CSV table of C-alpha atoms in Angstrom, one decimal:
chain,number,residue,atom,x,y,z
A,1,UNK,CA,-187.2,50.8,47.1
A,2,UNK,CA,-189.8,47.9,47.3
A,3,UNK,CA,-189.8,44.6,47.4
A,4,UNK,CA,-186.8,41.8,46.4
A,5,UNK,CA,-186.4,39.1,44.5
A,6,UNK,CA,-184.3,35.8,45.7
A,7,UNK,CA,-181.9,34.6,42.9
A,8,UNK,CA,-184.1,32.2,41.7
A,9,UNK,CA,-187.3,34.4,41.4
A,10,UNK,CA,-185.0,36.9,39.5
A,11,UNK,CA,-183.8,34.2,37.1
A,12,UNK,CA,-187.3,33.2,36.4
A,13,UNK,CA,-188.4,36.9,35.8
A,14,UNK,CA,-185.6,37.4,33.7
A,15,UNK,CA,-185.9,34.3,31.6
A,16,UNK,CA,-182.2,33.2,32.4
A,17,UNK,CA,-180.6,30.7,34.7
A,18,UNK,CA,-179.7,31.6,38.3
A,19,UNK,CA,-176.0,31.6,37.4
A,20,UNK,CA,-176.5,34.2,34.4
A,21,UNK,CA,-178.3,36.6,36.9
A,22,UNK,CA,-176.1,36.4,39.7
A,23,UNK,CA,-173.1,37.8,37.1
A,24,UNK,CA,-175.0,40.3,35.3
A,25,UNK,CA,-173.6,43.9,35.5
A,26,UNK,CA,-176.8,45.5,34.9
A,27,UNK,CA,-179.0,44.1,37.8
A,28,UNK,CA,-178.7,45.8,41.0
A,29,UNK,CA,-178.4,43.5,44.3
A,30,UNK,CA,-178.3,43.3,48.0
A,31,UNK,CA,-176.1,40.9,50.3
A,32,UNK,CA,-174.4,37.8,48.9
A,33,UNK,CA,-171.4,37.6,51.3
A,34,UNK,CA,-173.1,35.2,54.0
A,35,UNK,CA,-176.6,34.8,52.8
A,36,UNK,CA,-177.9,34.4,48.8
A,37,UNK,CA,-178.6,38.1,47.0
A,38,UNK,CA,-181.9,39.4,46.6
A,39,UNK,CA,-182.7,41.7,43.8
A,40,UNK,CA,-184.7,45.0,43.7
A,41,UNK,CA,-188.3,44.0,42.2
A,42,UNK,CA,-188.2,47.3,40.4
A,43,UNK,CA,-186.0,46.2,37.8
A,44,UNK,CA,-188.3,43.6,36.3
A,45,UNK,CA,-191.4,43.9,34.5
A,46,UNK,CA,-193.5,41.0,32.4
A,47,UNK,CA,-191.4,41.0,29.7
A,48,UNK,CA,-188.1,40.3,32.1
A,49,UNK,CA,-185.4,42.9,33.1
A,50,UNK,CA,-186.6,46.3,32.2
A,51,UNK,CA,-183.8,47.3,29.8
A,52,UNK,CA,-184.4,51.2,30.4
A,53,UNK,CA,-183.3,50.8,34.1
A,54,UNK,CA,-180.5,48.5,32.8
A,55,UNK,CA,-178.8,50.8,31.1
A,56,UNK,CA,-178.8,53.2,33.6
A,57,UNK,CA,-176.9,50.7,36.1
A,58,UNK,CA,-174.4,50.2,33.7
A,59,UNK,CA,-173.9,53.8,33.3
A,60,UNK,CA,-173.4,54.4,36.8
A,61,UNK,CA,-172.1,51.3,37.7
A,62,UNK,CA,-168.8,52.1,37.5
A,63,UNK,CA,-168.5,54.6,40.1
A,64,UNK,CA,-171.3,53.6,42.3
A,65,UNK,CA,-172.6,50.7,44.5
A,66,UNK,CA,-175.7,48.7,44.0
A,67,UNK,CA,-177.6,50.7,47.4
A,68,UNK,CA,-176.6,54.0,46.0
A,69,UNK,CA,-177.9,53.5,42.3
A,70,UNK,CA,-181.1,51.8,44.0
A,71,UNK,CA,-181.4,55.1,46.0
A,72,UNK,CA,-181.0,57.3,43.4
A,73,UNK,CA,-183.8,55.6,41.1
A,74,UNK,CA,-185.6,55.8,43.8
A,75,UNK,CA,-185.3,59.5,44.8
A,76,UNK,CA,-187.2,62.1,42.9
A,77,UNK,CA,-185.1,64.2,40.7
A,78,UNK,CA,-185.6,67.7,39.6
A,79,UNK,CA,-184.2,66.8,35.9
A,80,UNK,CA,-187.2,64.3,35.5
A,81,UNK,CA,-189.7,66.8,36.3
A,82,UNK,CA,-189.8,65.9,40.2
A,83,UNK,CA,-190.4,62.1,39.2
A,84,UNK,CA,-188.0,59.5,40.2
A,85,UNK,CA,-186.2,57.4,37.8
A,86,UNK,CA,-188.6,54.3,38.3
A,87,UNK,CA,-191.3,56.4,37.7
A,88,UNK,CA,-189.9,58.3,34.9
A,89,UNK,CA,-189.3,55.1,33.1
A,90,UNK,CA,-192.7,53.2,34.0
A,91,UNK,CA,-194.3,56.1,32.4
A,92,UNK,CA,-192.7,55.9,28.9
A,93,UNK,CA,-191.0,59.3,29.0
A,94,UNK,CA,-187.8,60.1,26.9
A,95,UNK,CA,-184.9,57.6,27.8
A,96,UNK,CA,-182.3,60.3,26.6
A,97,UNK,CA,-183.4,62.8,28.9
A,98,UNK,CA,-182.7,59.5,31.9
A,99,UNK,CA,-179.2,58.8,30.8
A,100,UNK,CA,-178.5,62.8,30.9
A,101,UNK,CA,-179.8,62.7,34.1
A,102,UNK,CA,-177.7,59.9,35.1
A,103,UNK,CA,-174.6,61.5,34.0
A,104,UNK,CA,-175.0,64.9,35.7
A,105,UNK,CA,-177.1,64.2,38.8
A,106,UNK,CA,-176.3,60.7,39.6
A,107,UNK,CA,-176.2,59.8,43.3
A,108,UNK,CA,-173.6,61.9,44.4
A,109,UNK,CA,-174.8,64.7,42.6
A,110,UNK,CA,-177.9,67.5,43.0
A,111,UNK,CA,-180.5,68.0,40.4
A,112,UNK,CA,-178.8,70.7,39.0
A,113,UNK,CA,-175.7,68.7,38.2
A,114,UNK,CA,-173.0,69.8,40.5
A,115,UNK,CA,-171.7,67.7,43.6
A,116,UNK,CA,-174.2,67.7,46.3
A,117,UNK,CA,-173.2,69.9,49.3
């Protein structure tokens, strides 16, 4: 899934305070119980937080944890022409189709929209 950023690095990339980045519901993170959390680098670009991916995180957040969402984003998806959601966004493809894939083909579903078996 790529590299990780510290809270300080994520805040710098997002152009917000460390406290704000820590409380953002649209950013995926790992850890935070005994050590400071880290953030998946794929969520950021030169402009800051990748809004295309943050919308997907918000869509999935109520049903899945951060690791499940990150894994789904890094997995090729039939609904997205076998691209990962990360690659789909990076290539500037249709955000609406990405949203449909998130709702019908989320972490616990196969790529045909049914429960994984």
